[in-house]
Every structure is written in structure tokens, then in C-alpha cells.
mmCIF file of C-alpha atoms in Angstrom:
data_model
loop_
_atom_site.group_PDB
_atom_site.id
_atom_site.type_symbol
_atom_site.label_atom_id
_atom_site.label_comp_id
_atom_site.label_asym_id
_atom_site.label_seq_id
_atom_site.Cartn_x
_atom_site.Cartn_y
_atom_site.Cartn_z
ATOM 1 C CA MET A 1 66.828 89.000 106.924
ATOM 2 C CA PRO A 2 66.476 90.870 109.716
ATOM 3 C CA ALA A 3 64.711 94.112 109.922
ATOM 4 C CA ARG A 4 66.464 97.235 108.755
ATOM 5 C CA PHE A 5 66.053 101.357 108.549
ATOM 6 C CA ARG A 6 62.840 101.226 110.296
ATOM 7 C CA PRO A 7 61.895 105.053 111.418
ATOM 8 C CA ALA A 8 63.071 106.014 115.238
ATOM 9 C CA LEU A 9 59.733 107.002 115.721
ATOM 10 C CA ALA A 10 55.760 106.430 115.436
ATOM 11 C CA ALA A 11 54.565 108.074 112.772
ATOM 12 C CA ALA A 12 52.445 110.547 115.008
ATOM 13 C CA THR A 13 55.307 111.177 117.207
ATOM 14 C CA ALA A 14 57.276 112.089 113.539
ATOM 15 C CA LEU A 15 54.335 114.996 112.830
ATOM 16 C CA THR A 16 54.903 116.284 116.481
ATOM 17 C CA LEU A 17 58.314 116.851 115.855
ATOM 18 C CA ALA A 18 58.048 117.947 112.402
ATOM 19 C CA ALA A 19 55.370 120.739 113.773
ATOM 20 C CA ALA A 20 57.608 121.591 116.529
ATOM 21 C CA LEU A 21 60.311 122.659 114.040
ATOM 22 C CA GLY A 22 58.404 124.177 111.534
ATOM 23 C CA GLY A 23 56.444 123.563 108.431
ATOM 24 C CA CYS A 24 56.100 125.251 104.875
ATOM 25 C CA GLY A 25 56.057 128.983 104.745
ATOM 26 C CA LEU A 26 57.909 129.463 107.976
ATOM 27 C CA ILE A 27 60.915 131.076 106.954
ATOM 28 C CA THR A 28 60.562 134.878 106.183
ATOM 29 C CA ALA A 29 62.945 137.372 105.975
ATOM 30 C CA GLU A 30 61.803 138.568 109.298
ATOM 31 C CA THR A 31 63.817 135.651 111.106
ATOM 32 C CA PRO A 32 63.645 136.127 114.792
ATOM 33 C CA PRO A 33 67.263 135.994 116.588
ATOM 34 C CA GLY A 34 68.427 133.063 117.924
ATOM 35 C CA THR A 35 66.293 131.169 114.916
ATOM 36 C CA LEU A 36 68.128 129.263 112.004
ATOM 37 C CA THR A 37 65.940 127.967 108.781
ATOM 38 C CA VAL A 38 66.319 125.528 107.138
ATOM 39 C CA ALA A 39 64.942 124.595 103.545
ATOM 40 C CA ASP A 40 64.501 120.821 102.500
ATOM 41 C CA TYR A 41 62.779 117.900 100.768
ATOM 42 C CA TYR A 42 62.445 115.102 103.253
ATOM 43 C CA THR A 43 58.363 115.058 103.498
ATOM 44 C CA SER A 44 58.170 110.921 103.844
ATOM 45 C CA GLU A 45 59.237 108.511 106.351
ATOM 46 C CA PRO A 46 62.345 107.874 107.313
ATOM 47 C CA GLY A 47 64.200 111.164 106.292
ATOM 48 C CA ASN A 48 61.112 113.816 107.899
ATOM 49 C CA THR A 49 61.868 111.838 111.005
ATOM 50 C CA ALA A 50 65.870 111.508 111.584
ATOM 51 C CA LEU A 51 66.254 115.217 110.321
ATOM 52 C CA THR A 52 63.980 116.527 112.570
ATOM 53 C CA GLU A 53 65.937 115.054 115.371
ATOM 54 C CA ILE A 54 68.810 115.776 114.170
ATOM 55 C CA LEU A 55 68.282 119.117 113.227
ATOM 56 C CA ARG A 56 66.439 119.421 116.699
ATOM 57 C CA SER A 57 69.552 117.941 118.492
ATOM 58 C CA CYS A 58 71.998 120.473 116.986
ATOM 59 C CA GLY A 59 69.946 123.373 117.691
ATOM 60 C CA ARG A 60 69.943 122.697 121.442
ATOM 61 C CA ARG A 61 73.741 122.585 121.304
ATOM 62 C CA THR A 62 74.419 125.389 119.474
ATOM 63 C CA GLY A 63 71.849 127.537 121.161
ATOM 64 C CA VAL A 64 69.661 128.069 118.392
ATOM 65 C CA GLU A 65 66.254 127.671 117.468
ATOM 66 C CA VAL A 66 65.607 125.522 114.066
ATOM 67 C CA ARG A 67 63.128 125.946 111.625
ATOM 68 C CA ARG A 68 62.094 123.858 108.538
ATOM 69 C CA GLU A 69 60.274 124.530 105.703
ATOM 70 C CA VAL A 70 59.489 121.422 103.896
ATOM 71 C CA MET A 71 58.563 121.459 100.111
ATOM 72 C CA PRO A 72 58.057 118.896 96.863
ATOM 73 C CA ARG A 73 61.723 118.354 95.674
ATOM 74 C CA SER A 74 60.719 119.881 92.043
ATOM 75 C CA GLN A 75 60.195 122.996 93.873
ATOM 76 C CA LEU A 76 63.268 123.354 96.060
ATOM 77 C CA VAL A 77 65.720 124.322 93.810
ATOM 78 C CA PRO A 78 63.388 126.975 91.949
ATOM 79 C CA LYS A 79 62.009 128.580 95.466
ATOM 80 C CA LEU A 80 65.565 128.727 96.449
ATOM 81 C CA LEU A 81 66.733 130.329 93.129
ATOM 82 C CA ARG A 82 64.349 133.009 93.382
ATOM 83 C CA ASP A 83 64.998 133.974 96.856
ATOM 84 C CA GLY A 84 68.624 134.184 96.117
ATOM 85 C CA ALA A 85 67.570 137.140 93.805
ATOM 86 C CA ALA A 86 65.164 138.359 96.641
ATOM 87 C CA GLU A 87 67.962 138.031 99.105
ATOM 88 C CA SER A 88 65.929 135.928 100.847
ATOM 89 C CA LEU A 89 67.707 132.349 101.509
ATOM 90 C CA PRO A 90 67.191 130.355 104.036
ATOM 91 C CA ASP A 91 70.121 129.281 106.506
ATOM 92 C CA LEU A 92 71.149 126.216 105.855
ATOM 93 C CA VAL A 93 69.770 124.175 102.612
ATOM 94 C CA LEU A 94 69.931 119.951 102.164
ATOM 95 C CA SER A 95 69.420 119.604 98.296
ATOM 96 C CA ASP A 96 70.287 116.689 95.624
ATOM 97 C CA ASN A 97 73.842 116.748 94.793
ATOM 98 C CA PRO A 98 73.920 117.074 90.891
ATOM 99 C CA ASP A 99 71.652 120.528 92.126
ATOM 100 C CA LEU A 100 74.259 122.218 93.604
ATOM 101 C CA ALA A 101 76.380 123.468 91.229
ATOM 102 C CA LYS A 102 73.514 125.524 89.863
ATOM 103 C CA LEU A 103 73.287 127.306 93.756
ATOM 104 C CA ALA A 104 76.921 127.536 93.756
ATOM 105 C CA SER A 105 76.767 128.977 90.778
ATOM 106 C CA THR A 106 74.987 131.999 91.544
ATOM 107 C CA GLY A 107 77.641 133.162 94.424
ATOM 108 C CA ALA A 108 74.865 132.985 96.696
ATOM 109 C CA LEU A 109 76.625 129.915 98.646
ATOM 110 C CA LEU A 110 79.680 129.822 101.680
ATOM 111 C CA PRO A 111 82.528 128.267 100.843
ATOM 112 C CA LEU A 112 83.148 125.202 103.157
ATOM 113 C CA ASP A 113 86.576 124.603 103.373
ATOM 114 C CA GLY A 114 88.215 124.720 106.493
ATOM 115 C CA LYS A 115 84.654 125.254 108.174
ATOM 116 C CA VAL A 116 83.401 121.858 109.031
ATOM 117 C CA ASP A 117 85.174 118.825 109.744
ATOM 118 C CA THR A 118 85.423 116.778 106.894
ATOM 119 C CA ASP A 119 88.586 115.069 107.943
ATOM 120 C CA GLY A 120 88.875 111.311 106.297
ATOM 121 C CA PHE A 121 85.456 111.653 104.439
ATOM 122 C CA TYR A 122 85.889 109.862 101.271
ATOM 123 C CA ASP A 123 87.291 111.929 98.389
ATOM 124 C CA SER A 124 84.319 110.896 95.997
ATOM 125 C CA VAL A 125 81.889 113.003 98.666
ATOM 126 C CA LEU A 126 84.008 115.797 98.656
ATOM 127 C CA GLN A 127 83.833 115.655 94.644
ATOM 128 C CA ALA A 128 80.432 115.596 94.429
ATOM 129 C CA GLY A 129 80.175 119.024 97.185
ATOM 130 C CA THR A 130 82.588 120.769 95.328
ATOM 131 C CA TYR A 131 82.176 123.597 92.267
ATOM 132 C CA ARG A 132 84.838 124.870 90.358
ATOM 133 C CA GLY A 133 87.497 124.229 92.990
ATOM 134 C CA GLU A 134 85.746 124.921 96.096
ATOM 135 C CA LEU A 135 83.777 123.082 98.367
ATOM 136 C CA TYR A 136 80.138 123.874 98.770
ATOM 137 C CA GLY A 137 78.400 121.038 99.983
ATOM 138 C CA VAL A 138 78.723 118.116 102.198
ATOM 139 C CA ALA A 139 77.221 114.969 102.642
ATOM 140 C CA PRO A 140 76.532 112.903 106.189
ATOM 141 C CA GLY A 141 76.018 109.513 103.626
ATOM 142 C CA VAL A 142 75.463 108.726 100.356
ATOM 143 C CA ASN A 143 74.012 106.436 98.224
ATOM 144 C CA GLY A 144 74.768 104.223 94.634
ATOM 145 C CA LEU A 145 74.074 101.069 92.567
ATOM 146 C CA ALA A 146 75.006 97.522 93.203
ATOM 147 C CA LEU A 147 73.116 94.212 91.515
ATOM 148 C CA PHE A 148 70.304 92.738 93.219
ATOM 149 C CA TYR A 149 69.565 89.158 92.971
ATOM 150 C CA ASP A 150 67.371 86.246 93.767
ATOM 151 C CA LYS A 151 68.612 83.523 95.463
ATOM 152 C CA ARG A 152 67.144 81.021 94.367
ATOM 153 C CA ALA A 153 66.661 81.795 91.204
ATOM 154 C CA LEU A 154 70.586 81.467 90.752
ATOM 155 C CA ALA A 155 71.040 78.510 92.523
ATOM 156 C CA LYS A 156 68.242 76.688 91.086
ATOM 157 C CA ALA A 157 70.217 77.677 87.156
ATOM 158 C CA GLY A 158 73.735 76.517 89.074
ATOM 159 C CA LEU A 159 75.048 79.946 88.727
ATOM 160 C CA ARG A 160 76.547 82.612 90.712
ATOM 161 C CA PRO A 161 76.240 86.490 91.074
ATOM 162 C CA PRO A 162 78.343 87.738 88.063
ATOM 163 C CA THR A 163 81.345 90.082 88.526
ATOM 164 C CA THR A 164 82.151 91.054 85.347
ATOM 165 C CA TRP A 165 80.084 92.004 82.573
ATOM 166 C CA GLY A 166 80.833 88.948 80.063
ATOM 167 C CA GLU A 167 79.025 87.137 83.364
ATOM 168 C CA LEU A 168 75.970 89.622 83.681
ATOM 169 C CA ARG A 169 75.017 88.969 79.897
ATOM 170 C CA SER A 170 75.297 85.373 79.986
ATOM 171 C CA THR A 171 74.143 85.061 83.250
ATOM 172 C CA ALA A 172 71.057 87.634 82.522
ATOM 173 C CA LYS A 173 70.004 85.248 79.783
ATOM 174 C CA LYS A 174 70.347 82.020 80.805
ATOM 175 C CA LEU A 175 67.933 83.255 83.768
ATOM 176 C CA THR A 176 65.270 84.637 81.060
ATOM 177 C CA ARG A 177 62.265 82.136 80.981
ATOM 178 C CA ASP A 178 59.044 82.145 80.106
ATOM 179 C CA HIS A 179 57.501 85.244 82.323
ATOM 180 C CA ARG A 180 60.751 86.126 83.776
ATOM 181 C CA TYR A 181 63.522 88.423 82.601
ATOM 182 C CA GLY A 182 67.120 87.887 83.889
ATOM 183 C CA LEU A 183 68.001 91.619 84.615
ATOM 184 C CA ALA A 184 65.548 94.723 85.729
ATOM 185 C CA LEU A 185 66.560 98.119 85.173
ATOM 186 C CA SER A 186 65.608 101.728 84.503
ATOM 187 C CA ALA A 187 66.155 103.488 81.460
ATOM 188 C CA ILE A 188 63.424 105.713 81.385
ATOM 189 C CA ASP A 189 63.884 109.189 79.456
ATOM 190 C CA THR A 190 65.129 111.019 82.613
ATOM 191 C CA GLU A 191 67.980 111.434 85.364
ATOM 192 C CA GLU A 192 67.309 108.142 86.858
ATOM 193 C CA GLY A 193 67.875 106.180 83.119
ATOM 194 C CA THR A 194 71.252 108.211 82.579
ATOM 195 C CA TRP A 195 72.222 107.213 86.475
ATOM 196 C CA GLN A 196 71.883 103.319 85.728
ATOM 197 C CA PHE A 197 74.240 103.821 82.226
ATOM 198 C CA GLU A 198 76.533 105.558 83.911
ATOM 199 C CA PRO A 199 78.542 102.785 85.800
ATOM 200 C CA PHE A 200 78.471 101.318 82.057
ATOM 201 C CA LEU A 201 80.166 104.792 80.345
ATOM 202 C CA TRP A 202 82.818 105.270 83.226
ATOM 203 C CA GLY A 203 83.382 101.778 82.733
ATOM 204 C CA ALA A 204 84.352 101.620 79.651
ATOM 205 C CA GLY A 205 86.610 104.278 79.745
ATOM 206 C CA GLY A 206 84.075 106.964 78.431
ATOM 207 C CA ASP A 207 83.645 110.409 79.632
ATOM 208 C CA LEU A 208 80.705 112.588 80.023
ATOM 209 C CA ARG A 209 82.115 115.711 78.321
ATOM 210 C CA ASP A 210 83.591 113.225 74.806
ATOM 211 C CA LEU A 211 79.650 111.198 74.489
ATOM 212 C CA ASP A 212 80.468 110.065 70.983
ATOM 213 C CA SER A 213 84.163 108.688 72.079
ATOM 214 C CA PRO A 214 84.759 104.972 70.656
ATOM 215 C CA ARG A 215 84.947 104.199 74.363
ATOM 216 C CA ALA A 216 81.323 105.781 75.134
ATOM 217 C CA VAL A 217 80.355 103.544 72.091
ATOM 218 C CA GLU A 218 81.606 100.447 73.713
ATOM 219 C CA ALA A 219 79.831 101.063 76.719
ATOM 220 C CA LEU A 220 76.157 101.927 74.919
ATOM 221 C CA THR A 221 76.828 98.883 72.162
ATOM 222 C CA TYR A 222 76.938 96.814 75.043
ATOM 223 C CA TRP A 223 74.132 97.985 77.094
ATOM 224 C CA LYS A 224 72.240 97.594 73.894
ATOM 225 C CA SER A 225 73.045 93.677 73.974
ATOM 226 C CA LEU A 226 71.148 93.361 76.934
ATOM 227 C CA PHE A 227 68.254 94.374 75.185
ATOM 228 C CA ASP A 228 68.977 92.456 72.665
ATOM 229 C CA ASP A 229 69.504 88.968 74.158
ATOM 230 C CA GLY A 230 65.590 89.442 75.746
ATOM 231 C CA SER A 231 67.274 90.053 79.137
ATOM 232 C CA VAL A 232 65.993 93.129 79.691
ATOM 233 C CA SER A 233 62.061 94.213 78.817
ATOM 234 C CA LYS A 234 61.565 96.677 76.625
ATOM 235 C CA SER A 235 59.084 98.060 79.370
ATOM 236 C CA SER A 236 61.917 99.227 81.192
ATOM 237 C CA LEU A 237 61.933 102.122 78.889
ATOM 238 C CA THR A 238 59.261 103.722 81.208
ATOM 239 C CA TRP A 239 60.269 102.122 84.409
ATOM 240 C CA GLU A 240 61.319 104.792 87.124
ATOM 241 C CA GLN A 241 63.664 102.348 89.894
ATOM 242 C CA SER A 242 61.228 101.871 91.718
ATOM 243 C CA GLY A 243 59.493 100.231 88.840
ATOM 244 C CA ALA A 244 62.610 98.299 88.600
ATOM 245 C CA ALA A 245 62.271 97.265 92.568
ATOM 246 C CA ASP A 246 58.286 96.241 91.215
ATOM 247 C CA GLN A 247 59.903 93.705 88.775
ATOM 248 C CA PHE A 248 62.041 92.391 91.129
ATOM 249 C CA VAL A 249 59.913 91.789 93.801
ATOM 250 C CA GLY A 250 56.951 90.027 91.786
ATOM 251 C CA GLY A 251 59.476 87.616 90.383
ATOM 252 C CA HIS A 252 59.816 89.008 86.887
ATOM 253 C CA ALA A 253 62.984 89.635 87.214
ATOM 254 C CA ALA A 254 65.902 87.201 88.133
ATOM 255 C CA MET A 255 68.080 90.601 89.103
ATOM 256 C CA MET A 256 67.824 94.117 89.101
ATOM 257 C CA ILE A 257 70.210 96.912 89.277
ATOM 258 C CA ASN A 258 69.158 99.457 92.250
ATOM 259 C CA GLY A 259 69.913 101.735 94.694
ATOM 260 C CA SER A 260 70.723 101.013 98.539
ATOM 261 C CA TRP A 261 66.861 103.154 99.305
ATOM 262 C CA GLN A 262 65.392 99.694 97.926
ATOM 263 C CA LEU A 263 66.439 97.666 101.043
ATOM 264 C CA ALA A 264 63.400 98.428 103.674
ATOM 265 C CA ALA A 265 60.671 98.084 101.048
ATOM 266 C CA LEU A 266 62.519 94.874 100.196
ATOM 267 C CA ASP A 267 63.079 93.112 103.856
ATOM 268 C CA GLU A 268 58.693 93.709 103.579
ATOM 269 C CA HIS A 269 58.377 90.763 101.217
ATOM 270 C CA GLU A 270 59.322 88.012 103.792
ATOM 271 C CA ASP A 271 59.435 85.590 101.205
ATOM 272 C CA LEU A 272 61.606 87.312 98.625
ATOM 273 C CA ASP A 273 65.554 85.792 99.566
ATOM 274 C CA TYR A 274 67.900 88.531 98.012
ATOM 275 C CA GLY A 275 71.591 88.804 97.797
ATOM 276 C CA VAL A 276 73.478 92.499 97.321
ATOM 277 C CA VAL A 277 76.887 92.553 94.984
ATOM 278 C CA PRO A 278 79.028 95.250 93.664
ATOM 279 C CA LEU A 279 78.071 95.974 90.411
ATOM 280 C CA PRO A 280 79.962 93.389 87.662
ATOM 281 C CA VAL A 281 82.885 95.497 85.631
ATOM 282 C CA ARG A 282 84.280 95.207 82.841
ATOM 283 C CA LYS A 283 87.308 93.157 83.124
ATOM 284 C CA PRO A 284 88.339 91.489 86.428
ATOM 285 C CA GLY A 285 89.827 93.185 88.846
ATOM 286 C CA GLU A 286 88.374 96.454 87.903
ATOM 287 C CA ARG A 287 86.575 98.815 90.509
ATOM 288 C CA PRO A 288 83.091 99.734 89.824
ATOM 289 C CA ALA A 289 82.248 103.561 88.761
ATOM 290 C CA THR A 290 78.835 104.015 90.117
ATOM 291 C CA PRO A 291 77.315 107.880 90.458
ATOM 292 C CA LEU A 292 77.414 109.145 93.684
ATOM 293 C CA GLY A 293 73.960 109.653 94.661
ATOM 294 C CA GLY A 294 72.679 111.077 98.426
ATOM 295 C CA GLU A 295 72.107 115.085 99.033
ATOM 296 C CA THR A 296 74.609 117.789 100.255
ATOM 297 C CA TRP A 297 74.011 120.338 102.958
ATOM 298 C CA ALA A 298 74.887 124.071 102.178
ATOM 299 C CA VAL A 299 75.309 127.316 103.940
ATOM 300 C CA PRO A 300 74.114 130.456 101.987
ATOM 301 C CA LYS A 301 76.055 133.541 102.852
ATOM 302 C CA GLY A 302 74.263 135.881 105.668
ATOM 303 C CA PRO A 303 74.477 137.218 108.963
ATOM 304 C CA ARG A 304 73.500 133.537 110.767
ATOM 305 C CA GLN A 305 76.234 131.936 108.136
ATOM 306 C CA GLY A 306 78.598 131.230 111.718
ATOM 307 C CA LYS A 307 75.834 129.959 113.740
ATOM 308 C CA ALA A 308 74.668 127.644 110.672
ATOM 309 C CA VAL A 309 78.066 126.655 109.917
ATOM 310 C CA ARG A 310 78.230 125.153 113.760
ATOM 311 C CA VAL A 311 74.689 123.310 113.245
ATOM 312 C CA LEU A 312 75.888 122.052 109.858
ATOM 313 C CA ASP A 313 79.390 120.636 111.782
ATOM 314 C CA CYS A 314 77.188 119.219 114.078
ATOM 315 C CA VAL A 315 74.764 117.156 112.007
ATOM 316 C CA LEU A 316 77.960 116.099 110.054
ATOM 317 C CA GLY A 317 79.227 114.731 113.452
ATOM 318 C CA ARG A 318 79.811 110.641 113.593
ATOM 319 C CA ALA A 319 76.520 109.648 115.532
ATOM 320 C CA ASN A 320 74.400 111.743 113.670
ATOM 321 C CA MET A 321 75.643 110.336 110.517
ATOM 322 C CA LEU A 322 75.724 106.721 111.766
ATOM 323 C CA GLN A 323 72.331 107.337 112.614
ATOM 324 C CA TRP A 324 70.911 109.139 109.539
ATOM 325 C CA SER A 325 72.941 106.658 107.100
ATOM 326 C CA ARG A 326 71.007 103.747 109.814
ATOM 327 C CA LEU A 327 67.446 105.110 109.042
ATOM 328 C CA ARG A 328 68.103 105.911 105.442
ATOM 329 C CA ALA A 329 70.171 103.202 104.052
ATOM 330 C CA ASP A 330 73.281 105.489 103.177
ATOM 331 C CA VAL A 331 76.631 105.112 103.352
ATOM 332 C CA PRO A 332 78.418 107.075 105.751
ATOM 333 C CA SER A 333 80.647 109.826 104.582
ATOM 334 C CA HIS A 334 83.502 108.396 106.641
ATOM 335 C CA PRO A 335 84.865 105.402 106.346
ATOM 336 C CA ALA A 336 85.114 104.364 109.311
ATOM 337 C CA VAL A 337 81.087 105.236 109.929
ATOM 338 C CA ALA A 338 80.355 102.852 107.217
ATOM 339 C CA GLY A 339 82.530 100.489 108.538
ATOM 340 C CA GLN A 340 80.874 100.217 111.535
ATOM 341 C CA LEU A 341 77.545 100.324 109.721
ATOM 342 C CA ALA A 342 78.358 97.186 107.768
ATOM 343 C CA LYS A 343 78.780 95.019 110.605
ATOM 344 C CA GLU A 344 75.061 95.705 111.544
ATOM 345 C CA GLN A 345 73.424 95.796 107.945
ATOM 346 C CA PRO A 346 75.604 93.335 105.615
ATOM 347 C CA ASP A 347 73.644 94.237 102.962
ATOM 348 C CA LEU A 348 75.256 97.546 102.389
ATOM 349 C CA ALA A 349 78.827 96.595 102.347
ATOM 350 C CA PRO A 350 78.376 95.994 98.402
ATOM 351 C CA PHE A 351 77.584 99.972 98.495
ATOM 352 C CA ILE A 352 80.096 100.726 100.708
ATOM 353 C CA ALA A 353 83.011 98.832 98.732
ATOM 354 C CA SER A 354 81.853 100.911 95.553
ATOM 355 C CA ALA A 355 82.268 104.396 97.870
ATOM 356 C CA PRO A 356 86.061 104.748 97.446
ATOM 357 C CA SER A 357 85.486 104.712 93.641
ATOM 358 C CA ALA A 358 81.973 106.230 93.339
ATOM 359 C CA ARG A 359 81.854 109.239 90.821
ATOM 360 C CA SER A 360 80.099 112.896 91.174
ATOM 361 C CA ARG A 361 78.167 113.547 88.127
ATOM 362 C CA THR A 362 78.728 117.664 88.309
ATOM 363 C CA ALA A 363 82.702 117.864 89.538
ATOM 364 C CA VAL A 364 83.450 118.126 85.704
ATOM 365 C CA LEU A 365 80.488 119.625 83.975
ATOM 366 C CA GLY A 366 79.263 121.738 87.116
ATOM 367 C CA THR A 367 75.671 123.393 85.706
ATOM 368 C CA HIS A 368 76.201 122.011 82.385
ATOM 369 C CA TYR A 369 75.434 118.271 83.850
ATOM 370 C CA PRO A 370 71.534 118.625 83.510
ATOM 371 C CA ALA A 371 72.148 118.932 79.418
ATOM 372 C CA VAL A 372 74.938 115.872 78.844
ATOM 373 C CA SER A 373 72.294 113.920 81.488
ATOM 374 C CA GLN A 374 69.208 114.623 79.288
ATOM 375 C CA ALA A 375 70.921 113.881 75.792
ATOM 376 C CA ILE A 376 72.073 110.491 77.029
ATOM 377 C CA SER A 377 68.595 109.496 78.280
ATOM 378 C CA THR A 378 67.270 110.570 74.272
ATOM 379 C CA ALA A 379 70.453 108.191 73.426
ATOM 380 C CA LEU A 380 68.989 105.056 75.493
ATOM 381 C CA GLN A 381 65.744 105.229 74.321
ATOM 382 C CA ARG A 382 67.044 105.595 70.581
ATOM 383 C CA VAL A 383 69.098 102.924 70.742
ATOM 384 C CA ALA A 384 66.965 100.268 72.736
ATOM 385 C CA THR A 385 64.186 101.378 70.389
ATOM 386 C CA GLY A 386 65.935 100.872 67.653
ATOM 387 C CA LYS A 387 66.237 103.673 65.714
ATOM 388 C CA LEU A 388 69.803 104.883 66.150
ATOM 389 C CA SER A 389 72.645 102.649 66.367
ATOM 390 C CA PRO A 390 74.968 103.211 69.313
ATOM 391 C CA GLY A 391 77.915 105.655 67.468
ATOM 392 C CA LYS A 392 74.428 107.909 65.648
ATOM 393 C CA ALA A 393 72.769 107.573 69.048
ATOM 394 C CA LEU A 394 75.901 108.953 70.827
ATOM 395 C CA ALA A 395 77.044 111.160 67.979
ATOM 396 C CA ALA A 396 72.957 112.890 68.074
ATOM 397 C CA ALA A 397 73.540 112.739 71.998
ATOM 398 C CA GLN A 398 77.410 114.849 71.789
ATOM 399 C CA ARG A 399 75.811 117.674 69.561
ATOM 400 C CA GLN A 400 72.597 117.987 71.603
ATOM 401 C CA ALA A 401 74.712 118.402 75.138
ATOM 402 C CA GLU A 402 77.074 120.893 72.886
ATOM 403 C CA SER A 403 74.073 122.935 71.445
ATOM 404 C CA ALA A 404 72.627 123.459 75.365
ATOM 405 C CA ASP A 405 76.301 125.527 75.496
ATOM 406 C CA ASP A 406 74.501 128.021 72.273
#
């Protein structure tokens, strides 16, 4: 397979640019005139280099200097909430899209409808940036889930990549041999586990607001069958998505459900001959209902919000969108740019095909989503370990989610 998703600059150059744009602790209430501040969590490559280059370029175009404050992901939103209370927010924020609702609920963010050019963007992308009917965040690129498969393993078994749930179950069962499981996925008791179950929930017609519905029970019953067949390792209850990828790379799983961000790591293994297809659907002819992942840009209200909007509009421009998505293995938020990237990187095509039907996790639930996500991941654990049936586990999950409102 061709090499892809390589950082544009060497590590030393990346560090130089990061230092030039600023680092931790540079954002203060006394920001000099002509300077915009940015908060994000891109500490690693290639995101750090790509973000540095794009912000520097857009800063020059709009006549401002851009300073970044980079921090661990777990610290970003708590710090922003504290800064909002102290009225010392940065001028631009890049956060995980499920966190946007929490930030928007404070009233500190500027509505972006009509202020930045999102004409032609995927509706799913704009939904992920919407809170209570207002657009507060926009992503230049997004990610989702697809099915990766070992070409040699399937060819040896005389099998084709599955396209439906029935085929996925039977194929995974046939590929489970000796030290190798048919399918790897993440079922960990965190958002990563919920994220990987949501395509099954939505694919069955389930709803995040009604976790114990018959359709939700059908989805979890199917999900459980993959464990009952022995096709999925019980160890997946502790695997993050990177752990599932390790199993696939190591030959311990013939297929895996995972995201586009894994492509670069997989390509480092020259002996790995893999393919990627859209997630199997419940019935032929349906479209995958994958959760929409990625980060959204938001503009806090403040005296420099006009300049921040102009920088953001530049960041969302097609050339920068292509550069960002190329390095990050993201799906560009505009279909025309996505089509261009698919020609360069064919393994992104299944993710691009799923983008129009992808779903925002917070569009309906808003700030209540984290509680629902935790209730679902807890139910997954209880079912996989045999502690509760799918129906009882989801009934408990619904009660848990409802109690979080109290």
C-alpha cells in the first residue's frame, strides 16, 4: 500500500513552529493588540504541525499573530469553563465535538450562522456543531468508523468482506480459529465503547433518548451474539480502540471496527495486507449510521471575535481543509474536497461514503449526552460478562440516564 498521512515537516521544524506560535501559559487577560489566542489539545504529530502551519498562514492573511495554548485533552474543557467564569477565554477554541454543547450552554460562544462560509458542508458536520438550533462549532474534517479486514485471511477462507449484520456474524464466526478471533472492537467502559456500539443502536432504529426500546434491545442482542459465538474476545472489555488495532496488526483478529485515524499506523506494517469497507448494515440497501467524530472550532464572544471569525473562515477554506484532512486521515467537511482526497487516498473512501449518513452524538441530547454514553457503556459491560440480559441491562441504563437529570 502507498505511504500516506506523513507529517509535512520534520519533528525539529514542528517544535520550532510550535515555539514561534506559543505554548502553555501564553494566553492571559493582557493579550497584546493584533494577537489572537487559541486553545487546543494537539500536542502530538501530525496534528501539531498541521495546526501550527495553518494558523500561522491564516494569521498572516488576516493581519494578526496567533498564539496557541496547548494542553492535555482532559484538561481543556475544565480550563475553558474556569476561564469563561473569569471572562478570560481565548479567541478561538478547538475541542472534541461532544464537548461543544457544554461550552455553548454557558452562553460564552458566538453563534456562527452566516459568519463563516459553510456552504455545501455535509449536514452531519453542521449538526455536530449545533446546540439548541444554533451553529456554534465547525469542523474542517471529521472521522468515523468502518470495517477493516485482513485480505489474506478472508481469501484463504473463501470469504468476501461482509456487508450486512448477518454476514458480519457468520464471517466473524468462520474466521475465528486457534489464536485468532474473527472480529476486534472496543467495548471498554468509556465513550470509546459507546461510540463503537452506536452504529448498531442506530442501525436497528434505536434512539439515544429511549435506551430500553425494543429496537435498542435488538441491537444489543445482536452485539451480544458476537461474544456468544466466541468471535470477539472478552478482553475487548478493556481495550481502547488502539488496543483493538494492536490485535488486528498482531494477527489476533481477522477484522476490526475502527476509525480512519488508524490508517497511518497500519501502513507502517509492510507485511499487513488489509482492506477497508463501510460498516455492515442491518439489511441490504441501508446506509451505515456511524457516529461523527472529530473536533470543532468555536469562537468565544469578546473584543477580538471579528478577527477570530476571519481566521476561522480561512482555516475552513478548501486548501486548508485538504491539508488538514490529508495529514489527519480525516474526511473533509465539504464533499468536493472529500472527493479530491479519496482519489489520493482510496482507503478513505469507505469513511467518506458514510459521512452523509453519519450522526451527531449531541445534536438531540446536548449536555446530557455524557450521562447517556456512560449508561450505555455500563450496559455493554454487564451484557458481555453475562451479568444481565440485554433487556435488563438497557432498562437499567435508561434509569441511570434519567437519574442524571435529577
